[in-house]
PDB file of C-alpha atoms in Angstrom:
ATOM      1  CA  MET X   1     -48.265 -30.197  11.345  1.00 52.00           C
ATOM      2  CA  ALA X   2     -45.993 -31.116   8.481  1.00 52.00           C
ATOM      3  CA  SER X   3     -45.294 -27.736   6.804  1.00 52.00           C
ATOM      4  CA  GLU X   4     -44.446 -26.222  10.800  1.00 53.00           C
ATOM      5  CA  ARG X   5     -42.407 -29.133  10.848  1.00 52.00           C
ATOM      6  CA  ARG X   6     -40.735 -28.388   7.670  1.00 51.00           C
ATOM      7  CA  LEU X   7     -40.444 -24.656   8.853  1.00 46.00           C
ATOM      8  CA  LEU X   8     -38.404 -25.539  12.014  1.00 44.00           C
ATOM      9  CA  LEU X   9     -36.360 -27.722  10.710  1.00 43.00           C
ATOM     10  CA  GLY X  10     -35.598 -24.732   8.028  1.00 46.00           C
ATOM     11  CA  VAL X  11     -34.842 -22.438  10.861  1.00 39.00           C
ATOM     12  CA  LEU X  12     -32.735 -24.794  12.513  1.00 40.00           C
ATOM     13  CA  LEU X  13     -30.507 -25.548  10.039  1.00 37.00           C
ATOM     14  CA  ILE X  14     -30.048 -21.824   9.095  1.00 37.00           C
ATOM     15  CA  LEU X  15     -29.091 -21.360  12.636  1.00 37.00           C
ATOM     16  CA  ALA X  16     -26.556 -24.347  12.328  1.00 39.00           C
ATOM     17  CA  LEU X  17     -24.960 -22.929   9.258  1.00 33.00           C
ATOM     18  CA  VAL X  18     -25.141 -19.278  10.767  1.00 34.00           C
ATOM     19  CA  VAL X  19     -24.276 -19.425  14.220  1.00 33.00           C
ATOM     20  CA  PRO X  20     -20.532 -21.034  13.601  1.00 35.00           C
ATOM     21  CA  VAL X  21     -19.734 -18.530  10.503  1.00 31.00           C
ATOM     22  CA  GLY X  22     -20.572 -15.168  12.807  1.00 33.00           C
ATOM     23  CA  ALA X  23     -18.694 -16.603  15.612  1.00 34.00           C
ATOM     24  CA  TRP X  24     -15.768 -17.057  13.452  1.00 27.00           C
ATOM     25  CA  ALA X  25     -15.558 -13.830  12.106  1.00 31.00           C
ATOM     26  CA  LEU X  26     -16.337 -12.351  15.370  1.00 30.00           C
ATOM     27  CA  ASP X  27     -12.834 -14.495  16.801  1.00 35.00           C
ATOM     28  CA  ARG X  28     -11.257 -13.128  13.481  1.00 31.00           C
ATOM     29  CA  ALA X  29     -11.851  -9.588  14.680  1.00 31.00           C
ATOM     30  CA  ARG X  30     -11.029 -10.052  18.281  1.00 33.00           C
ATOM     31  CA  GLN X  31      -7.453 -11.293  17.014  1.00 34.00           C
ATOM     32  CA  GLN X  32      -7.089  -7.987  14.859  1.00 36.00           C
ATOM     33  CA  PRO X  33      -5.695  -5.072  16.202  1.00 40.00           C
ATOM     34  CA  ASP X  34      -7.800  -2.384  16.294  1.00 41.00           C
ATOM     35  CA  ARG X  35      -6.436   0.085  13.085  1.00 45.00           C
ATOM     36  CA  GLY X  36      -9.179   2.888  13.727  1.00 47.00           C
ATOM     37  CA  GLY X  37     -10.382   2.363   9.922  1.00 50.00           C
ATOM     38  CA  GLU X  38      -7.333   2.575   8.314  1.00 54.00           C
ATOM     39  CA  PRO X  39      -6.664   1.154   4.741  1.00 61.00           C
ATOM     40  CA  ALA X  40      -7.017  -2.854   4.580  1.00 68.00           C
ATOM     41  CA  THR X  41      -4.024  -4.968   3.367  1.00 69.00           C
ATOM     42  CA  LEU X  42      -3.657  -6.135   0.131  1.00 65.00           C
ATOM     43  CA  GLY X  43      -1.508  -9.520  -0.796  1.00 63.00           C
ATOM     44  CA  ALA X  44       0.106  -9.672  -4.417  1.00 60.00           C
ATOM     45  CA  ASP X  45      -2.994 -12.010  -5.514  1.00 66.00           C
ATOM     46  CA  ALA X  46      -5.251  -8.664  -4.922  1.00 66.00           C
ATOM     47  CA  ALA X  47      -2.893  -6.517  -6.757  1.00 85.00           C
ATOM     48  CA  VAL X  48      -4.299  -4.177  -9.537  1.00 92.00           C
ATOM     49  CA  VAL X  49      -2.185  -1.939 -11.582  1.00 93.00           C
ATOM     50  CA  GLN X  50      -4.213   1.641 -12.533  1.00 94.00           C
ATOM     51  CA  ARG X  51      -2.478   4.402 -14.737  1.00 94.00           C
ATOM     52  CA  TYR X  52      -3.148   7.418 -14.272  1.00 95.00           C
ATOM     53  CA  PRO X  53      -4.214  10.018 -17.331  1.00 95.00           C
ATOM     54  CA  ALA X  54      -1.005  11.882 -18.572  1.00 94.00           C
ATOM     55  CA  GLY X  55      -0.313  15.654 -17.070  1.00 95.00           C
ATOM     56  CA  THR X  56      -1.912  14.711 -13.292  1.00 96.00           C
ATOM     57  CA  PRO X  57      -0.107  16.369 -10.954  1.00 97.00           C
ATOM     58  CA  ALA X  58       1.078  14.771  -7.431  1.00 97.00           C
ATOM     59  CA  PRO X  59      -0.516  16.007  -4.320  1.00 98.00           C
ATOM     60  CA  LYS X  60       1.645  17.822  -2.343  1.00 97.00           C
ATOM     61  CA  LEU X  61       3.532  15.742   0.486  1.00 98.00           C
ATOM     62  CA  ARG X  62       5.811  17.440   3.344  1.00 98.00           C
ATOM     63  CA  LEU X  63       5.965  14.638   6.174  1.00 98.00           C
ATOM     64  CA  THR X  64       8.408  14.408   8.848  1.00 98.00           C
ATOM     65  CA  THR X  65      10.724  11.162   8.572  1.00 98.00           C
ATOM     66  CA  LEU X  66      11.687   8.576  10.606  1.00 98.00           C
ATOM     67  CA  ASP X  67      14.838  10.138  11.524  1.00 96.00           C
ATOM     68  CA  GLY X  68      13.510  13.710  12.191  1.00 97.00           C
ATOM     69  CA  ARG X  69      13.806  15.235   8.740  1.00 98.00           C
ATOM     70  CA  THR X  70      11.119  16.595   6.200  1.00 98.00           C
ATOM     71  CA  LEU X  71      10.821  14.190   3.431  1.00 98.00           C
ATOM     72  CA  ASP X  72       9.857  16.796   0.952  1.00 98.00           C
ATOM     73  CA  LEU X  73       8.048  15.332  -2.561  1.00 98.00           C
ATOM     74  CA  ALA X  74       8.617  18.328  -4.760  1.00 98.00           C
ATOM     75  CA  ALA X  75      12.114  18.570  -3.654  1.00 98.00           C
ATOM     76  CA  TYR X  76      12.755  14.989  -6.131  1.00 97.00           C
ATOM     77  CA  ARG X  77      11.443  17.072  -9.049  1.00 97.00           C
ATOM     78  CA  GLY X  78      13.674  15.758 -11.976  1.00 96.00           C
ATOM     79  CA  ARG X  79      13.645  12.134 -10.743  1.00 96.00           C
ATOM     80  CA  PRO X  80      11.603   9.242 -10.933  1.00 97.00           C
ATOM     81  CA  VAL X  81       9.960   8.423  -7.806  1.00 98.00           C
ATOM     82  CA  MET X  82       8.857   5.136  -6.171  1.00 98.00           C
ATOM     83  CA  LEU X  83       6.234   6.686  -3.523  1.00 98.00           C
ATOM     84  CA  ASN X  84       5.763   3.211  -1.243  1.00 98.00           C
ATOM     85  CA  PHE X  85       2.890   3.476   1.543  1.00 98.00           C
ATOM     86  CA  TRP X  86       3.006   1.182   4.161  1.00 98.00           C
ATOM     87  CA  ALA X  87       3.257  -0.461   8.108  1.00 97.00           C
ATOM     88  CA  THR X  88       5.371  -3.216  10.016  1.00 97.00           C
ATOM     89  CA  TRP X  89       1.604  -4.480  10.994  1.00 95.00           C
ATOM     90  CA  CYS X  90       1.198  -5.228   7.435  1.00 95.00           C
ATOM     91  CA  GLY X  91       2.112  -8.519   5.830  1.00 94.00           C
ATOM     92  CA  PRO X  92       2.250  -8.056   2.336  1.00 95.00           C
ATOM     93  CA  CYS X  93       4.266  -4.704   3.199  1.00 96.00           C
ATOM     94  CA  ALA X  94       6.887  -6.339   4.789  1.00 95.00           C
ATOM     95  CA  ARG X  95       7.373  -9.402   2.126  1.00 95.00           C
ATOM     96  CA  GLU X  96       7.362  -6.682  -1.201  1.00 95.00           C
ATOM     97  CA  PHE X  97      10.314  -4.946   0.985  1.00 96.00           C
ATOM     98  CA  PRO X  98      13.147  -6.797  -0.101  1.00 96.00           C
ATOM     99  CA  LEU X  99      11.947  -6.129  -3.477  1.00 97.00           C
ATOM    100  CA  LEU X 100      12.295  -2.674  -2.940  1.00 97.00           C
ATOM    101  CA  ARG X 101      15.516  -2.946  -1.308  1.00 97.00           C
ATOM    102  CA  ARG X 102      16.956  -4.561  -4.312  1.00 97.00           C
ATOM    103  CA  THR X 103      14.842  -2.337  -7.070  1.00 97.00           C
ATOM    104  CA  LEU X 104      16.910   0.645  -5.194  1.00 97.00           C
ATOM    105  CA  ASP X 105      20.149  -0.631  -5.367  1.00 96.00           C
ATOM    106  CA  GLN X 106      20.345  -1.888  -8.788  1.00 95.00           C
ATOM    107  CA  ARG X 107      18.783   1.690 -10.297  1.00 95.00           C
ATOM    108  CA  ARG X 108      20.012   3.976  -7.583  1.00 94.00           C
ATOM    109  CA  SER X 109      22.587   5.228 -10.469  1.00 94.00           C
ATOM    110  CA  GLN X 110      19.790   6.010 -13.022  1.00 93.00           C
ATOM    111  CA  GLY X 111      18.221   8.424 -10.671  1.00 95.00           C
ATOM    112  CA  LEU X 112      15.376   6.338  -9.107  1.00 97.00           C
ATOM    113  CA  VAL X 113      14.106   7.607  -5.796  1.00 98.00           C
ATOM    114  CA  ILE X 114      12.266   5.451  -3.065  1.00 98.00           C
ATOM    115  CA  LEU X 115      10.251   7.213  -0.626  1.00 98.00           C
ATOM    116  CA  GLY X 116       7.968   5.438   2.195  1.00 98.00           C
ATOM    117  CA  VAL X 117       5.394   6.647   3.791  1.00 98.00           C
ATOM    118  CA  LEU X 118       4.266   4.976   7.229  1.00 98.00           C
ATOM    119  CA  VAL X 119       0.503   5.085   7.966  1.00 98.00           C
ATOM    120  CA  ASN X 120      -0.457   5.196  11.132  1.00 97.00           C
ATOM    121  CA  ASP X 121       2.043   3.000  12.846  1.00 97.00           C
ATOM    122  CA  SER X 122       4.984   3.353  15.604  1.00 97.00           C
ATOM    123  CA  ALA X 123       7.950   4.803  14.478  1.00 97.00           C
ATOM    124  CA  GLY X 124       9.945   3.090  16.465  1.00 97.00           C
ATOM    125  CA  ASN X 125       8.726  -0.213  15.276  1.00 97.00           C
ATOM    126  CA  ALA X 126       9.079   1.086  11.264  1.00 98.00           C
ATOM    127  CA  ARG X 127      12.966   2.790  12.945  1.00 98.00           C
ATOM    128  CA  LYS X 128      13.646  -0.659  13.699  1.00 97.00           C
ATOM    129  CA  PHE X 129      12.290  -2.781  10.741  1.00 97.00           C
ATOM    130  CA  MET X 130      14.252  -0.581   8.576  1.00 97.00           C
ATOM    131  CA  ARG X 131      17.371  -1.149  10.566  1.00 96.00           C
ATOM    132  CA  ASP X 132      16.892  -5.117  10.421  1.00 95.00           C
ATOM    133  CA  HIS X 133      15.812  -5.047   7.013  1.00 93.00           C
ATOM    134  CA  GLY X 134      18.376  -2.855   5.354  1.00 92.00           C
ATOM    135  CA  GLY X 135      16.121  -0.060   4.387  1.00 94.00           C
ATOM    136  CA  THR X 136      18.031   3.171   3.361  1.00 95.00           C
ATOM    137  CA  TRP X 137      15.049   5.357   2.471  1.00 98.00           C
ATOM    138  CA  PRO X 138      13.491   8.390   3.488  1.00 98.00           C
ATOM    139  CA  SER X 139      10.281   7.418   5.109  1.00 98.00           C
ATOM    140  CA  GLY X 140       7.557   9.700   5.902  1.00 98.00           C
ATOM    141  CA  ILE X 141       5.694   9.159   9.321  1.00 98.00           C
ATOM    142  CA  ASP X 142       1.741   9.653   8.176  1.00 98.00           C
ATOM    143  CA  GLN X 143      -0.010   9.325  11.567  1.00 96.00           C
ATOM    144  CA  GLY X 144      -3.608  10.101  10.798  1.00 96.00           C
ATOM    145  CA  ALA X 145      -3.292   8.737   6.713  1.00 97.00           C
ATOM    146  CA  ARG X 146      -3.746  12.583   5.848  1.00 97.00           C
ATOM    147  CA  ALA X 147      -1.496  11.843   3.105  1.00 98.00           C
ATOM    148  CA  ALA X 148      -2.786   8.189   2.292  1.00 97.00           C
ATOM    149  CA  ALA X 149      -6.327  10.093   1.548  1.00 97.00           C
ATOM    150  CA  ALA X 150      -4.633  12.652  -0.447  1.00 97.00           C
ATOM    151  CA  PHE X 151      -3.341   9.891  -2.390  1.00 97.00           C
ATOM    152  CA  ARG X 152      -6.660   8.399  -2.503  1.00 96.00           C
ATOM    153  CA  VAL X 153      -4.923   4.948  -0.939  1.00 96.00           C
ATOM    154  CA  ALA X 154      -6.808   1.958  -1.057  1.00 92.00           C
ATOM    155  CA  GLY X 155      -5.174  -0.181   1.099  1.00 93.00           C
ATOM    156  CA  LEU X 156      -1.814  -1.320   1.815  1.00 95.00           C
ATOM    157  CA  PRO X 157       0.904  -1.753   0.285  1.00 97.00           C
ATOM    158  CA  GLU X 158       0.273   0.548  -2.438  1.00 97.00           C
ATOM    159  CA  THR X 159       2.833   2.132  -4.530  1.00 98.00           C
ATOM    160  CA  VAL X 160       2.641   5.149  -6.710  1.00 98.00           C
ATOM    161  CA  PHE X 161       4.740   5.956  -9.226  1.00 98.00           C
ATOM    162  CA  VAL X 162       5.825   9.394 -10.332  1.00 97.00           C
ATOM    163  CA  HIS X 163       7.352  10.914 -13.266  1.00 96.00           C
ATOM    164  CA  LYS X 164      10.607  13.618 -12.847  1.00 96.00           C
ATOM    165  CA  ASP X 165       8.057  16.266 -14.183  1.00 96.00           C
ATOM    166  CA  GLY X 166       5.848  15.735 -10.961  1.00 96.00           C
ATOM    167  CA  THR X 167       2.852  13.811 -12.388  1.00 97.00           C
ATOM    168  CA  LEU X 168       1.770  10.661 -11.540  1.00 97.00           C
ATOM    169  CA  ALA X 169       2.132   7.699 -13.804  1.00 96.00           C
ATOM    170  CA  SER X 170       0.808   4.710 -12.169  1.00 96.00           C
ATOM    171  CA  ARG X 171      -0.058   2.997  -8.933  1.00 96.00           C
ATOM    172  CA  VAL X 172      -0.041  -0.708  -7.622  1.00 96.00           C
ATOM    173  CA  LEU X 173      -2.737  -1.387  -5.242  1.00 95.00           C
ATOM    174  CA  GLY X 174      -1.522  -4.484  -3.358  1.00 95.00           C
ATOM    175  CA  GLU X 175       1.835  -6.112  -3.109  1.00 95.00           C
ATOM    176  CA  LEU X 176       4.590  -5.399  -5.684  1.00 95.00           C
ATOM    177  CA  THR X 177       5.258  -8.208  -7.852  1.00 93.00           C
ATOM    178  CA  GLN X 178       8.619  -8.355 -10.155  1.00 94.00           C
ATOM    179  CA  ASP X 179       6.779  -7.940 -13.123  1.00 93.00           C
ATOM    180  CA  ASP X 180       4.244  -5.371 -11.746  1.00 93.00           C
ATOM    181  CA  LEU X 181       7.508  -3.319 -11.036  1.00 95.00           C
ATOM    182  CA  GLU X 182       9.436  -3.446 -14.071  1.00 94.00           C
ATOM    183  CA  GLU X 183       6.283  -2.608 -16.240  1.00 94.00           C
ATOM    184  CA  GLN X 184       5.896   0.415 -13.396  1.00 95.00           C
ATOM    185  CA  LEU X 185       9.334   1.379 -14.227  1.00 95.00           C
ATOM    186  CA  SER X 186       9.021   1.141 -17.893  1.00 92.00           C
ATOM    187  CA  VAL X 187       6.125   3.454 -18.214  1.00 87.00           C
ATOM    188  CA  LEU X 188       8.671   5.857 -15.617  1.00 87.00           C
ATOM    189  CA  GLU X 189      10.846   5.345 -18.214  1.00 79.00           C
ATOM    190  CA  GLY X 190       8.801   6.297 -21.307  1.00 72.00           C
ATOM    191  CA  GLY X 191       8.040   3.227 -22.232  1.00 51.00           C
ATOM    192  CA  ALA X 192       4.116   2.441 -23.390  1.00 43.00           C
ATOM    193  CA  GLY X 193       2.898   0.077 -20.739  1.00 42.00           C
ATOM    194  CA  ALA X 194      -0.277  -0.685 -19.804  1.00 43.00           C
ATOM    195  CA  PRO X 195      -3.515   1.513 -21.334  1.00 46.00           C
ATOM    196  CA  PRO X 196      -4.543   3.910 -18.834  1.00 44.00           C
ATOM    197  CA  SER X 197      -7.006   3.394 -16.555  1.00 47.00           C
ATOM    198  CA  LYS X 198      -9.906   5.731 -15.225  1.00 46.00           C
ATOM    199  CA  LEU X 199      -8.665   7.246 -12.035  1.00 52.00           C
ATOM    200  CA  PRO X 200     -10.031  10.299  -9.923  1.00 54.00           C
ATOM    201  CA  PRO X 201      -7.313  12.769  -9.414  1.00 54.00           C
ATOM    202  CA  PRO X 202      -5.924  13.140  -5.766  1.00 63.00           C
ATOM    203  CA  SER X 203      -6.790  15.320  -3.618  1.00 54.00           C
ATOM    204  CA  ALA X 204      -4.746  18.939  -4.367  1.00 49.00           C
TER     205      ALA X 204
END
């Protein structure tokens, strides 16, 4: 009898712990919009910097921009490029936006290019966001996240740094910080930066 009571008390204790946690998780899931399996959002506390092996070619990227033009990564050969994967529903993307804007203002004369890739988001929302926040760089529409998949994007935001010759330098998975950004820009400019990470090549 004593063992049965202990077993019953154990079961009740487990239920008391599990049920509230399960209800909380379910409530959180209901509060989140259905993203259709797209990349998760990554804040600055979860940001990871990775380097590509030297000579890794960037995948082809050709998208229609928010203003109806064509964004072709190959057209920017000869200039260093920051390729920023983002969405308006991504909080860390919005937080890093002023840093992107300041960086472009400071380094435009040095040839730096910033290109946005809007992942699974409304073009109308993105156009309003760009106007409200002073975004002046082209942003291609990646509905279906095919471009994100080609670059093996793990979460949003993610920023890929591309050398002048069209090869991949590095990427920051998660919200950019000033320090991370300056280090990766030094890599683009030929600095040593961090030691390379072992990254799988992007899709062709």
